[in-house]
Structure formats: structure tokens, C-alpha cells
CSV table of C-alpha atoms in Angstrom, one decimal:
chain,number,residue,atom,x,y,z
S,28,MET,CA,153.0,169.9,-84.1
S,29,GLU,CA,154.6,166.6,-84.8
S,30,ASN,CA,155.3,164.8,-81.5
S,31,PRO,CA,158.8,163.3,-81.0
S,32,THR,CA,159.2,159.6,-80.5
S,33,VAL,CA,157.7,158.2,-77.3
S,34,ASP,CA,159.1,155.1,-75.8
S,35,GLU,CA,159.0,153.1,-72.6
S,36,GLU,CA,161.4,155.5,-70.9
S,37,THR,CA,159.1,158.5,-71.4
S,38,PRO,CA,157.8,159.9,-68.1
S,39,LEU,CA,154.1,159.3,-67.3
S,40,LEU,CA,151.5,161.9,-66.3
S,41,PHE,CA,148.0,161.2,-65.0
S,42,GLU,CA,144.8,162.8,-66.3
S,43,SER,CA,142.0,163.8,-64.0
S,44,SER,CA,140.3,160.5,-64.9
S,45,GLY,CA,143.3,158.6,-63.4
S,46,LYS,CA,144.4,157.3,-66.8
S,47,ALA,CA,148.2,157.4,-67.3
S,48,VAL,CA,149.5,159.3,-70.3
S,49,LYS,CA,153.0,159.6,-71.6
S,50,ARG,CA,154.8,162.9,-71.4
S,51,THR,CA,156.0,164.0,-74.8
S,52,PRO,CA,159.8,164.6,-74.8
S,53,LEU,CA,160.8,168.2,-75.6
S,54,PRO,CA,162.5,168.7,-79.1
S,55,THR,CA,165.9,169.4,-77.5
S,56,LEU,CA,167.6,171.1,-80.5
S,57,GLN,CA,164.8,173.4,-81.4
S,58,ILE,CA,164.0,174.4,-77.8
S,59,SER,CA,167.7,175.1,-77.2
S,60,ILE,CA,167.8,177.4,-80.3
S,61,VAL,CA,164.8,179.3,-79.0
S,62,LEU,CA,166.3,179.8,-75.6
S,63,LEU,CA,169.6,181.0,-77.2
S,64,LEU,CA,167.6,183.6,-79.2
S,65,LEU,CA,165.7,184.7,-76.1
S,66,ILE,CA,169.0,185.9,-74.5
S,67,CYS,CA,169.4,188.4,-77.3
S,68,GLU,CA,166.7,190.8,-75.9
S,69,PRO,CA,168.2,191.2,-72.3
S,70,PHE,CA,171.6,191.5,-74.0
S,71,ALA,CA,170.4,194.4,-76.1
S,72,SER,CA,168.3,196.1,-73.5
S,73,ASN,CA,170.5,195.7,-70.4
S,74,SER,CA,174.0,195.8,-71.7
S,75,ILE,CA,173.9,199.7,-71.8
S,76,PHE,CA,172.9,200.1,-68.1
S,77,PRO,CA,176.5,200.2,-66.6
S,78,TYR,CA,177.7,202.9,-68.9
S,79,ILE,CA,174.8,204.9,-70.1
S,80,ASN,CA,175.1,207.6,-67.4
S,81,GLN,CA,178.8,208.1,-68.1
S,82,LEU,CA,178.2,208.1,-71.9
S,83,ILE,CA,175.7,210.9,-71.5
S,84,THR,CA,178.1,212.9,-69.4
S,85,GLU,CA,181.0,212.4,-71.7
S,86,LEU,CA,179.0,213.4,-74.8
S,87,GLY,CA,178.0,216.7,-73.0
S,88,ILE,CA,174.3,216.1,-73.6
S,89,THR,CA,173.4,217.8,-70.3
S,90,GLY,CA,175.6,220.8,-70.8
S,91,GLY,CA,177.7,219.9,-67.7
S,92,ASP,CA,174.7,219.7,-65.3
S,93,LYS,CA,175.0,216.2,-63.8
S,94,ARG,CA,171.6,216.5,-62.1
S,95,LYS,CA,170.0,216.0,-65.6
S,96,VAL,CA,171.9,212.8,-66.4
S,97,GLY,CA,169.2,210.6,-65.0
S,98,TYR,CA,166.5,212.4,-67.1
S,99,TYR,CA,168.3,211.6,-70.4
S,100,ALA,CA,169.3,208.1,-69.3
S,101,GLY,CA,165.8,207.3,-68.4
S,102,ILE,CA,164.5,208.3,-71.8
S,103,ILE,CA,167.1,206.2,-73.6
S,104,GLU,CA,166.6,203.2,-71.3
S,105,SER,CA,162.8,203.3,-71.8
S,106,LEU,CA,162.8,203.9,-75.6
S,107,PHE,CA,163.6,200.2,-76.3
S,108,PHE,CA,160.5,198.9,-74.6
S,109,ALA,CA,158.3,201.9,-75.7
S,110,THR,CA,159.1,201.4,-79.4
S,111,GLU,CA,158.9,197.6,-79.1
S,112,ALA,CA,155.4,198.1,-77.7
S,113,MET,CA,154.4,200.0,-80.9
S,114,THR,CA,155.3,197.2,-83.3
S,115,ILE,CA,155.5,193.8,-81.6
S,116,LEU,CA,151.8,193.1,-82.2
S,117,GLN,CA,152.3,193.6,-85.9
S,118,TRP,CA,155.4,191.4,-86.0
S,119,GLY,CA,153.3,188.7,-84.3
S,120,ARG,CA,150.5,189.0,-86.9
S,121,ILE,CA,153.1,189.0,-89.7
S,122,SER,CA,154.6,185.8,-88.3
S,123,ASP,CA,151.1,184.2,-88.5
S,124,ARG,CA,151.1,184.8,-92.2
S,125,ILE,CA,154.7,184.4,-93.5
S,126,GLY,CA,156.1,182.1,-90.8
S,127,ARG,CA,158.1,182.5,-87.5
S,128,LYS,CA,161.5,182.0,-89.0
S,129,PRO,CA,161.6,185.1,-91.4
S,130,VAL,CA,160.3,187.4,-88.6
S,131,ILE,CA,162.9,186.0,-86.2
S,132,LEU,CA,165.7,186.6,-88.8
S,133,ILE,CA,164.5,190.2,-89.4
S,134,GLY,CA,164.5,190.8,-85.6
S,135,LEU,CA,168.0,189.5,-85.2
S,136,ALA,CA,169.4,191.6,-88.1
S,137,GLY,CA,167.7,194.7,-86.7
S,138,ASN,CA,169.1,193.9,-83.2
S,139,ALA,CA,172.6,193.6,-84.4
S,140,LEU,CA,172.5,196.7,-86.6
S,141,SER,CA,171.0,198.9,-83.9
S,142,MET,CA,173.7,197.9,-81.4
S,143,LEU,CA,176.4,198.8,-83.8
S,144,CYS,CA,174.7,202.1,-84.4
S,145,PHE,CA,174.5,202.8,-80.7
S,146,GLY,CA,178.2,202.1,-80.2
S,147,LEU,CA,179.0,204.6,-83.0
S,148,SER,CA,176.6,207.3,-81.7
S,149,ARG,CA,178.1,210.7,-80.7
S,150,THR,CA,174.9,212.7,-80.1
S,151,PHE,CA,171.8,212.4,-78.1
S,152,TRP,CA,169.6,212.0,-81.2
S,153,THR,CA,171.7,209.3,-82.7
S,154,LEU,CA,171.4,207.4,-79.4
S,155,VAL,CA,167.7,207.9,-79.6
S,156,VAL,CA,167.4,206.7,-83.2
S,157,SER,CA,169.5,203.6,-82.6
S,158,ARG,CA,167.5,202.5,-79.5
S,159,CYS,CA,164.2,203.2,-81.4
S,160,LEU,CA,165.5,201.1,-84.3
S,161,CYS,CA,166.3,198.2,-81.9
S,162,GLY,CA,162.8,198.3,-80.4
S,163,LEU,CA,161.0,198.7,-83.7
S,164,LEU,CA,162.7,195.8,-85.5
S,165,ASN,CA,162.7,193.5,-82.5
S,166,GLY,CA,159.5,191.5,-82.4
S,167,ASN,CA,161.2,188.3,-81.5
S,168,VAL,CA,160.0,187.9,-77.9
S,169,GLY,CA,156.4,187.4,-78.7
S,170,VAL,CA,157.2,185.2,-81.8
S,171,LEU,CA,159.5,183.0,-79.8
S,172,LYS,CA,156.9,182.4,-77.1
S,173,SER,CA,154.6,181.3,-79.9
S,174,VAL,CA,157.3,178.9,-81.1
S,175,ILE,CA,157.5,177.3,-77.7
S,176,GLY,CA,153.7,177.0,-77.7
S,177,GLU,CA,154.0,175.2,-81.0
S,178,LEU,CA,156.9,173.0,-80.0
S,179,THR,CA,155.1,171.7,-76.8
S,180,ASP,CA,151.8,170.1,-75.9
S,181,SER,CA,149.8,169.8,-72.7
S,182,THR,CA,152.1,167.1,-71.4
S,183,ASN,CA,155.4,169.0,-71.6
S,184,ARG,CA,154.3,172.6,-71.7
S,185,ALA,CA,155.4,173.4,-68.2
S,186,ASP,CA,158.9,172.0,-69.0
S,187,GLY,CA,159.2,174.2,-72.0
S,188,PHE,CA,158.1,177.4,-70.4
S,189,ALA,CA,160.1,176.8,-67.2
S,190,TYR,CA,163.2,177.9,-69.0
S,191,LEU,CA,162.0,181.3,-70.0
S,192,ALA,CA,162.6,183.0,-66.7
S,193,VAL,CA,165.9,181.2,-66.4
S,194,VAL,CA,167.1,182.6,-69.8
S,195,TRP,CA,166.0,186.1,-69.0
S,196,SER,CA,167.8,185.9,-65.6
S,197,VAL,CA,171.0,184.7,-67.3
S,198,GLY,CA,170.8,187.4,-70.0
S,199,ALA,CA,170.0,190.1,-67.5
S,200,THR,CA,173.0,189.0,-65.3
S,201,ILE,CA,175.6,188.7,-68.0
S,202,ALA,CA,174.6,191.8,-70.1
S,203,PRO,CA,175.7,194.4,-67.5
S,204,VAL,CA,179.0,192.5,-67.1
S,205,ILE,CA,179.6,192.8,-70.9
S,206,GLY,CA,178.6,196.5,-70.9
S,207,GLY,CA,180.7,197.4,-67.9
S,208,SER,CA,183.9,195.3,-68.5
S,209,LEU,CA,184.3,196.1,-72.2
S,210,SER,CA,183.7,199.9,-72.1
S,211,HIS,CA,186.8,202.1,-72.4
S,212,PRO,CA,189.0,199.2,-73.6
S,213,HIS,CA,191.9,201.6,-74.4
S,214,GLU,CA,192.2,202.3,-70.7
S,215,ARG,CA,191.8,198.7,-69.5
S,216,LEU,CA,194.1,197.2,-72.1
S,217,PRO,CA,196.2,200.0,-73.6
S,218,ALA,CA,198.7,197.6,-75.2
S,219,VAL,CA,195.9,195.9,-77.2
S,220,PHE,CA,193.5,198.7,-78.1
S,221,THR,CA,196.1,201.3,-79.4
S,222,SER,CA,194.0,202.8,-82.2
S,223,GLU,CA,192.5,206.3,-81.8
S,224,PHE,CA,189.2,204.7,-82.8
S,225,TRP,CA,188.8,203.2,-79.3
S,226,ARG,CA,189.3,206.6,-77.7
S,227,GLU,CA,186.7,208.3,-79.9
S,228,PHE,CA,184.2,205.4,-79.5
S,229,PRO,CA,184.9,204.0,-76.0
S,230,TYR,CA,181.6,202.1,-75.8
S,231,PHE,CA,181.7,200.5,-79.3
S,232,LEU,CA,183.4,197.3,-78.0
S,233,PRO,CA,180.5,196.1,-75.7
S,234,CYS,CA,178.0,197.0,-78.5
S,235,LEU,CA,180.2,195.0,-81.0
S,236,ALA,CA,180.3,192.0,-78.6
S,237,VAL,CA,176.5,192.0,-78.3
S,238,ALA,CA,176.1,192.4,-82.1
S,239,THR,CA,178.5,189.6,-82.7
S,240,PHE,CA,176.5,187.3,-80.4
S,241,VAL,CA,173.3,188.2,-82.2
S,242,LEU,CA,174.9,187.5,-85.6
S,243,VAL,CA,176.0,184.1,-84.4
S,244,CYS,CA,172.4,183.5,-83.4
S,245,TYR,CA,171.3,184.6,-86.8
S,246,ILE,CA,173.5,182.1,-88.5
S,247,ILE,CA,172.4,179.3,-86.2
S,248,THR,CA,168.7,180.2,-86.8
S,249,LEU,CA,169.3,180.3,-90.6
S,250,ALA,CA,171.0,176.9,-90.7
S,251,LEU,CA,169.3,174.8,-87.9
S,252,PHE,CA,166.0,176.3,-86.9
S,253,ASN,CA,162.9,174.6,-88.4
S,254,GLU,CA,159.7,176.6,-89.2
S,255,THR,CA,157.0,175.8,-86.6
S,256,LEU,CA,154.0,177.5,-88.1
S,257,PRO,CA,151.8,174.4,-88.8
S,258,ARG,CA,150.3,175.7,-92.1
S,259,HIS,CA,153.5,177.2,-93.4
S,260,HIS,CA,154.6,174.9,-96.2
S,261,LYS,CA,154.5,175.0,-99.9
S,262,GLN,CA,150.9,174.1,-100.7
S,263,ARG,CA,149.5,176.3,-97.9
S,264,ILE,CA,151.5,179.3,-99.2
S,265,LEU,CA,149.9,178.8,-102.6
S,266,ALA,CA,146.5,178.2,-101.0
S,267,PRO,CA,145.5,181.9,-100.7
S,268,PHE,CA,145.6,182.1,-104.5
S,269,SER,CA,143.5,179.0,-104.9
S,270,GLY,CA,141.0,179.8,-102.1
S,271,THR,CA,141.7,176.6,-100.2
S,272,LEU,CA,142.4,178.0,-96.8
S,273,THR,CA,139.8,177.3,-94.2
S,274,ASN,CA,138.6,179.8,-91.7
S,275,ASP,CA,140.5,178.0,-88.9
S,276,GLU,CA,143.7,178.4,-90.9
S,277,LYS,CA,143.3,182.2,-91.6
S,278,PRO,CA,144.7,184.6,-88.9
S,279,LEU,CA,141.8,186.3,-87.2
S,280,PRO,CA,141.3,190.1,-87.4
S,281,LEU,CA,142.2,192.0,-84.2
S,282,HIS,CA,138.6,192.6,-83.0
S,283,LYS,CA,137.9,188.8,-83.1
S,284,LEU,CA,141.2,188.0,-81.4
S,285,LEU,CA,140.3,189.9,-78.2
S,286,THR,CA,138.2,187.2,-76.6
S,287,TYR,CA,137.6,186.8,-72.9
S,288,PRO,CA,140.4,184.2,-72.4
S,289,VAL,CA,142.9,186.4,-74.3
S,290,VAL,CA,142.0,189.6,-72.5
S,291,LEU,CA,142.0,188.0,-69.0
S,292,SER,CA,145.4,186.3,-69.7
S,293,VAL,CA,146.9,189.5,-71.0
S,294,CYS,CA,145.6,191.6,-68.1
S,295,ASN,CA,147.2,189.2,-65.7
S,296,TYR,CA,150.5,189.2,-67.7
S,297,PHE,CA,150.5,193.0,-67.6
S,298,CYS,CA,149.9,193.2,-63.9
S,299,ILE,CA,152.7,190.7,-62.9
S,300,ALA,CA,155.1,192.4,-65.4
S,301,LEU,CA,154.4,195.8,-63.9
S,302,MET,CA,154.9,194.6,-60.4
S,303,GLU,CA,158.1,192.7,-61.2
S,304,ILE,CA,159.7,195.6,-63.0
S,305,ALA,CA,158.7,198.0,-60.2
S,306,PHE,CA,160.3,195.6,-57.7
S,307,ILE,CA,163.5,195.3,-59.7
S,308,SER,CA,163.7,199.1,-60.0
S,309,LEU,CA,163.1,199.7,-56.3
S,310,LEU,CA,165.4,197.0,-54.9
S,311,PRO,CA,168.8,198.6,-56.0
S,312,LEU,CA,167.4,202.1,-55.2
S,313,LEU,CA,166.5,201.0,-51.6
S,314,MET,CA,169.9,199.3,-51.2
S,315,SER,CA,171.8,202.4,-52.4
S,316,THR,CA,169.9,205.0,-50.5
S,317,PRO,CA,171.7,206.3,-47.4
S,318,VAL,CA,170.8,204.7,-44.1
S,319,GLU,CA,169.4,208.0,-42.6
S,320,PHE,CA,166.7,207.9,-45.3
S,321,GLY,CA,165.9,204.2,-44.6
S,322,GLY,CA,168.1,202.6,-47.2
S,323,LEU,CA,171.0,200.2,-46.7
S,324,GLY,CA,173.8,202.4,-48.0
S,325,CYS,CA,175.3,199.6,-50.1
S,326,SER,CA,178.0,200.3,-52.7
S,327,PRO,CA,177.5,199.5,-56.4
S,328,ALA,CA,179.7,196.4,-56.0
S,329,ILE,CA,177.6,195.0,-53.2
S,330,ILE,CA,174.4,195.7,-55.2
S,331,GLY,CA,175.9,194.0,-58.2
S,332,TYR,CA,176.8,190.9,-56.2
S,333,VAL,CA,173.4,190.7,-54.7
S,334,LEU,CA,171.6,191.0,-58.1
S,335,GLY,CA,173.9,188.5,-59.7
S,336,ALA,CA,173.3,186.0,-56.9
S,337,LEU,CA,169.6,186.6,-57.2
S,338,GLY,CA,169.7,185.9,-60.9
S,339,ALA,CA,171.6,182.6,-60.3
S,340,TYR,CA,169.2,181.6,-57.5
S,341,VAL,CA,166.1,182.2,-59.5
S,342,GLY,CA,167.5,180.2,-62.4
S,343,VAL,CA,168.3,177.2,-60.2
S,344,VAL,CA,164.9,177.2,-58.6
S,345,GLN,CA,163.1,177.5,-61.9
S,346,ILE,CA,165.0,174.5,-63.4
S,347,ALA,CA,164.7,172.4,-60.3
S,348,PHE,CA,161.1,173.0,-59.2
S,349,PHE,CA,158.9,174.9,-61.7
S,350,SER,CA,157.6,172.0,-63.8
S,351,LYS,CA,157.2,169.8,-60.8
S,352,LEU,CA,155.2,172.3,-58.8
S,353,VAL,CA,153.0,173.1,-61.8
S,354,ARG,CA,152.2,169.5,-62.3
S,355,ARG,CA,151.5,169.1,-58.6
S,356,PHE,CA,149.5,172.3,-58.0
S,357,GLY,CA,148.5,173.7,-61.4
S,358,GLU,CA,149.3,177.0,-63.1
S,359,ARG,CA,146.6,178.9,-61.4
S,360,ARG,CA,147.7,178.3,-57.9
S,361,ILE,CA,151.3,179.0,-58.6
S,362,PHE,CA,150.4,182.2,-60.4
S,363,ILE,CA,148.3,183.4,-57.5
S,364,MET,CA,151.1,182.6,-55.1
S,365,GLY,CA,153.4,184.8,-57.2
S,366,VAL,CA,151.0,187.7,-57.0
S,367,LEU,CA,150.7,187.2,-53.2
S,368,THR,CA,154.5,187.4,-52.9
S,369,MET,CA,154.4,191.0,-54.1
S,370,ALA,CA,151.8,191.8,-51.5
S,371,ILE,CA,154.1,190.3,-48.8
S,372,ASN,CA,157.2,192.1,-50.2
S,373,SER,CA,155.4,195.4,-50.3
S,374,LEU,CA,155.0,195.0,-46.5
S,375,LEU,CA,158.5,193.7,-45.8
S,376,LEU,CA,160.4,196.4,-47.7
S,377,PRO,CA,159.1,199.3,-45.6
S,378,LEU,CA,159.7,197.1,-42.5
S,379,ILE,CA,163.3,196.8,-43.5
S,380,SER,CA,163.5,200.5,-44.1
S,381,SER,CA,162.0,201.3,-40.7
S,382,ILE,CA,164.3,199.0,-38.8
S,383,THR,CA,167.3,200.5,-40.7
S,384,ARG,CA,166.3,204.0,-39.7
S,385,LYS,CA,166.1,203.1,-36.1
S,386,ASN,CA,168.9,200.5,-35.6
S,387,GLY,CA,171.0,200.7,-38.7
S,388,VAL,CA,171.8,197.8,-41.0
S,389,THR,CA,171.6,194.8,-38.5
S,390,TRP,CA,171.5,191.1,-39.1
S,391,VAL,CA,167.7,191.3,-38.9
S,392,VAL,CA,167.7,193.6,-41.9
S,393,TRP,CA,169.8,191.2,-43.9
S,394,CYS,CA,167.7,188.2,-42.9
S,395,LEU,CA,164.5,190.0,-44.0
S,396,LEU,CA,166.1,191.1,-47.2
S,397,ALA,CA,167.2,187.5,-47.9
S,398,PHE,CA,163.6,186.4,-47.4
S,399,VAL,CA,162.4,189.1,-49.8
S,400,LEU,CA,164.8,187.9,-52.4
S,401,ALA,CA,163.9,184.3,-51.8
S,402,LEU,CA,160.3,185.1,-52.6
S,403,LYS,CA,161.4,186.5,-56.0
S,404,ALA,CA,161.7,182.9,-57.3
S,405,VAL,CA,158.0,182.4,-56.7
S,406,LEU,CA,157.2,185.7,-58.5
S,407,ASP,CA,159.2,184.5,-61.5
S,408,MET,CA,157.4,181.2,-61.5
S,409,SER,CA,154.2,183.1,-62.2
S,410,PHE,CA,155.6,184.3,-65.5
S,411,GLY,CA,156.0,180.7,-66.7
S,412,CYS,CA,152.4,180.1,-65.7
S,413,ILE,CA,150.9,183.1,-67.4
S,414,PHE,CA,152.9,182.2,-70.6
S,415,VAL,CA,151.0,179.0,-70.7
S,416,TYR,CA,147.6,180.8,-70.2
S,417,VAL,CA,148.4,183.3,-73.0
S,418,ASN,CA,149.5,180.5,-75.4
S,419,THR,CA,146.4,178.4,-74.8
S,420,SER,CA,144.0,181.4,-74.9
S,421,SER,CA,144.4,182.0,-78.6
S,422,PRO,CA,141.0,181.6,-80.3
S,423,SER,CA,142.7,179.8,-83.2
S,424,LYS,CA,146.2,178.3,-83.7
S,425,SER,CA,146.6,180.4,-86.8
S,426,SER,CA,146.5,183.5,-84.6
S,427,LEU,CA,149.0,182.4,-81.9
S,428,GLY,CA,151.6,184.9,-83.0
S,429,ALA,CA,149.1,187.8,-82.9
S,430,THR,CA,147.9,186.6,-79.4
S,431,ASN,CA,151.5,186.7,-78.1
S,432,GLY,CA,152.0,190.0,-79.9
S,433,VAL,CA,149.1,191.5,-78.0
S,434,ALA,CA,150.5,190.1,-74.7
S,435,GLN,CA,154.0,191.3,-75.4
S,436,THR,CA,152.8,194.8,-76.4
S,437,MET,CA,151.1,195.3,-73.0
S,438,VAL,CA,154.2,193.9,-71.2
S,439,SER,CA,156.5,196.3,-73.2
S,440,VAL,CA,154.2,199.2,-72.1
S,441,ALA,CA,154.6,198.0,-68.4
S,442,ARG,CA,158.4,197.8,-68.7
S,443,ALA,CA,158.5,201.2,-70.4
S,444,ILE,CA,156.5,203.0,-67.7
S,445,GLY,CA,157.2,200.8,-64.6
S,446,PRO,CA,160.7,201.8,-63.7
S,447,GLY,CA,160.0,205.6,-64.0
S,448,LEU,CA,156.8,205.4,-62.0
S,449,ALA,CA,158.3,203.3,-59.2
S,450,THR,CA,161.5,205.3,-58.8
S,451,SER,CA,159.8,208.6,-59.1
S,452,LEU,CA,157.2,207.6,-56.5
S,453,PHE,CA,160.1,206.4,-54.2
S,454,ALA,CA,161.8,209.8,-54.5
S,455,LEU,CA,158.5,211.7,-54.0
S,456,SER,CA,157.7,209.6,-50.9
S,457,LEU,CA,161.0,210.6,-49.3
S,458,GLU,CA,160.9,214.2,-50.5
S,459,LYS,CA,157.4,214.9,-49.4
S,460,ASN,CA,157.4,212.4,-46.5
S,461,LEU,CA,154.3,210.8,-47.9
S,462,LEU,CA,153.0,208.2,-45.5
S,463,GLY,CA,156.2,208.5,-43.5
S,464,GLY,CA,158.2,208.1,-46.7
S,465,TYR,CA,156.6,204.7,-47.5
S,466,ALA,CA,153.9,205.8,-50.0
S,467,VAL,CA,155.5,203.8,-52.8
S,468,TYR,CA,155.1,200.6,-50.9
S,469,ALA,CA,151.5,201.4,-50.1
S,470,VAL,CA,150.7,201.8,-53.8
S,471,LEU,CA,152.5,198.6,-54.6
S,472,PHE,CA,150.5,196.8,-51.9
S,473,LEU,CA,147.3,198.2,-53.3
S,474,PHE,CA,148.2,197.2,-56.9
S,475,SER,CA,149.1,193.7,-55.8
S,476,TRP,CA,145.6,193.2,-54.4
S,477,ILE,CA,144.0,194.6,-57.6
S,478,SER,CA,146.1,192.1,-59.5
S,479,LEU,CA,144.9,189.3,-57.3
S,480,LEU,CA,141.3,190.1,-58.4
S,481,PHE,CA,142.4,189.3,-62.0
S,482,ALA,CA,144.4,186.3,-60.9
S,483,VAL,CA,141.6,184.5,-59.1
S,484,ARG,CA,139.5,184.7,-62.3
S,485,LEU,CA,141.8,182.4,-64.2
S,486,PRO,CA,140.4,178.9,-64.7
S,487,PRO,CA,141.9,176.0,-62.7
S,488,GLN,CA,142.8,174.4,-66.1
S,489,VAL,CA,144.5,176.4,-68.8
S,490,TRP,CA,142.2,177.4,-71.6
S,491,ASP,CA,142.7,174.5,-74.0
S,492,GLU,CA,142.5,171.9,-71.3
S,493,LYS,CA,139.4,173.6,-69.9
S,494,ASP,CA,137.7,173.3,-73.4
S,495,ASP,CA,138.8,169.6,-73.6
S,496,LEU,CA,137.2,169.0,-70.2
S,497,LYS,CA,133.9,170.6,-71.3
S,498,ARG,CA,133.8,168.5,-74.4
S,499,ALA,CA,134.5,165.3,-72.3
S,500,THR,CA,131.6,166.1,-70.0
């Protein structure tokens, strides 16, 4: 990576030896493009949530049995992450060979095409095919994290990765608004959308809006994004034919990629992703459940306001405090604190439910819920920390894309199975009165402590800094 110009105004950091070093400024334009591209995934995955249940009902997929809507909706919602998990490693490995930019462009084109197909789908199987297409062609998340790793160094890495959780929160907050507000446009604005097309395809407009955004990102990437793969220039492309590539420059085979640093980092990433998606699935379920069953009995509007406020809060905290806290306490301590917040929340959520059952939704309940939501910011900081560990764990810089591909594959698996497991266990706990209806929280508490066993094995310094320290001593 070529470092940007450093001058007398560049902030200073201090090494463990006490020697002052200058912090490399982030390449603003390139980082901004990467963050813009990262919004595309939550747009594609979350924009269908507000209308998917109604779409399934209107298409007659369940044969008029509304009790089966959730079953089909769950399949369609999970397909994106399930199919993404099947191919994202291969996209990462391909990007190690042909460069990041071509793979990103392919992913963006596939994303836009699949969203247009989804909006035009009129049967269950066309919905399935379009969502599978979106997941299969979208390997951009892992590749873009590799790009951030290549655009940053040890002095500014925390600043670069601090924005990832912010971007996901922004995308996940805006996407449902797009899906909900633009569906059935002929009913909302009958004077504008007069064509019979909008009656036949009432959910095409939100899909078109997402596809248009993705296409704009495609054009920006094509015109302004610079390739970041260090060895990807003309003479290196010709090198395989002349035999001049060194072993360090060649991407490693998969069996050599799975070193201890990579496996430990990926295991921690999987654990925190599974806990986070379980929490996000359980929170609106708890809030919407009737009070007599220990829920808060909130309306969809209240839940939407709470989740929107949560996304904004997490984003502000990430921008304001993440990089400062990482430089003060280190990635390992912040990550461990994130894992511990899930253990705390798995105790607070059943406490909230218990108080609600006995006394209704009181101010104490709202205060406890506010505290639970406040801890979510710490949980999200752990993602920025584990991104750093994953990027620095790669056994060679030529295999950074494959390393992120392995990590993102496991996270996609977690996000594919997590919501169904969490919500099903929630329902089963109430239906069978398992542990007084709180079995789901007991499982979450147990898993958080298992996750802690992996977390404490992370080194105090991230992997590349740990190696530098060994060489120095």
C-alpha cells in the first residue's frame, strides 16, 4: 500500500517503546467509495422485509392459509445469506488472482439484476431464484473488507474499520423504509402511477430503487475506484507466464490458509455474528409479544421507531468513540467487552419479561430496555475489532481476499441459521414453558460464555503487530 502524504498536522501515535509515530491519514475518496458500496448489501437483503409477508399472501403461495406465511417468508429471507455462504469464499479467492475491482463490479451487476428479477417475480420459485442469484453473485462484503485492509496500516486501521458497523446500521435502517414506503405506489400516488403495470407488479418500485442505487455505485466504482491488490499491475499479470511470481505473491491453497490465527479469528467472528443476529431477531419479537406472555405488546410503528433510533445511536457511538477506545484499550479488550454484553443482555431480557408479566410495562421496564439497547453499541464495536484480527491473520498478503472469504462464509452461515434458531426457540420456550418460558435466554447466556472462551485466546496485539513484536525482541 502506498501511504498518503504525512505532514506536521498528522496525528501522533505512540509505540510500546514510547517512540512517537505519525498516524497515516486515510485515503478519503477510496474509503468513501468502499463505504458506499458496503451499503448495497443491507439494501438488497433488508429492503424486502416490510413487504415480503404481504407479497407471499397476495401471490397465493400459501393457498390462503396465513399461518404458513412465516414459513415461506423465512425461506426467502434466509436464501440470500445461505447462497452467499456457498460462493463468497470463491469470490475472495478469485479477487486474489484477478484483482478486487473486477469482482466488485460483477457483484454489483448481479445485485442490481437480482433485485429487478425479484420485483418482477409472480411465483414462489421465481422469488427463490432471484434471491439465490443475489446471494450467489454477491461476494462483495468479504472483498471490500480486504480492500479496507489494503488501504490502511497499523496506525489508522481502527479508523478505517470503525465505519463498517456504521454503514451497516445506516443501510439496515434505510432499507426497510425504501421497501415499505415504495410498495403499492398505485395506491399511495394514484395520480402518478396510473399504468396497469404498477398494479400487476406492486413491489417493483422498491426493487427498482435499490437496483438504481446499485447501478450508480457500479458507475462510481468503474470510474473512480483504484485497484488495491498490490501485485495486480501489468507486469505481475504477465508474470505467471514467465514464472517470475514468488511464493509470497501466489495465493495460498485453502489447506495452507487455515492457520491458527485465521481459524481463531474466524471462530470469534462467527460467534459474535451469531449472537448479534439472534439478538436482533429476538428484540422485535419480544417487543411485539403480548404482555400476558412476557412481551411489551408494542405496535409495529413503535418497534420501527425503536430500531431506527438504535441504528442512529450505534452509528454515532461508533464514529465518536470506536477508534479512540481501540487505541486506548486495544482490540482484544473491546472485543471481550462486546461478548460480555451479550451475557449481560441474556440476563436482562428475561428480567424485563418477568417484570412485565407481573406488573405490566412500567417505567422500570423501559429503563432496563434502554440499558439493553445502550449495550448494543459495545457489541457492534466488537465487529470492528474482529475485522482487524481477520485482516491481520492472513498468512500472506496475496491471500487476504481468501481469508476474508472464509470469514464471511462462516458469518453468512450464522446469519442464515441464526434468526430461525432464535425465534423458533423463543416460540418453543413459550409453547412448552421451558424454564418458565425463558429457555431461549438460557441458551444465549450459555453460548455467550462459550464465545468468551474463544475471545480470551485472542492475542493482546493483532496478528501482524504480534509478529512484529516477536521480531523486535
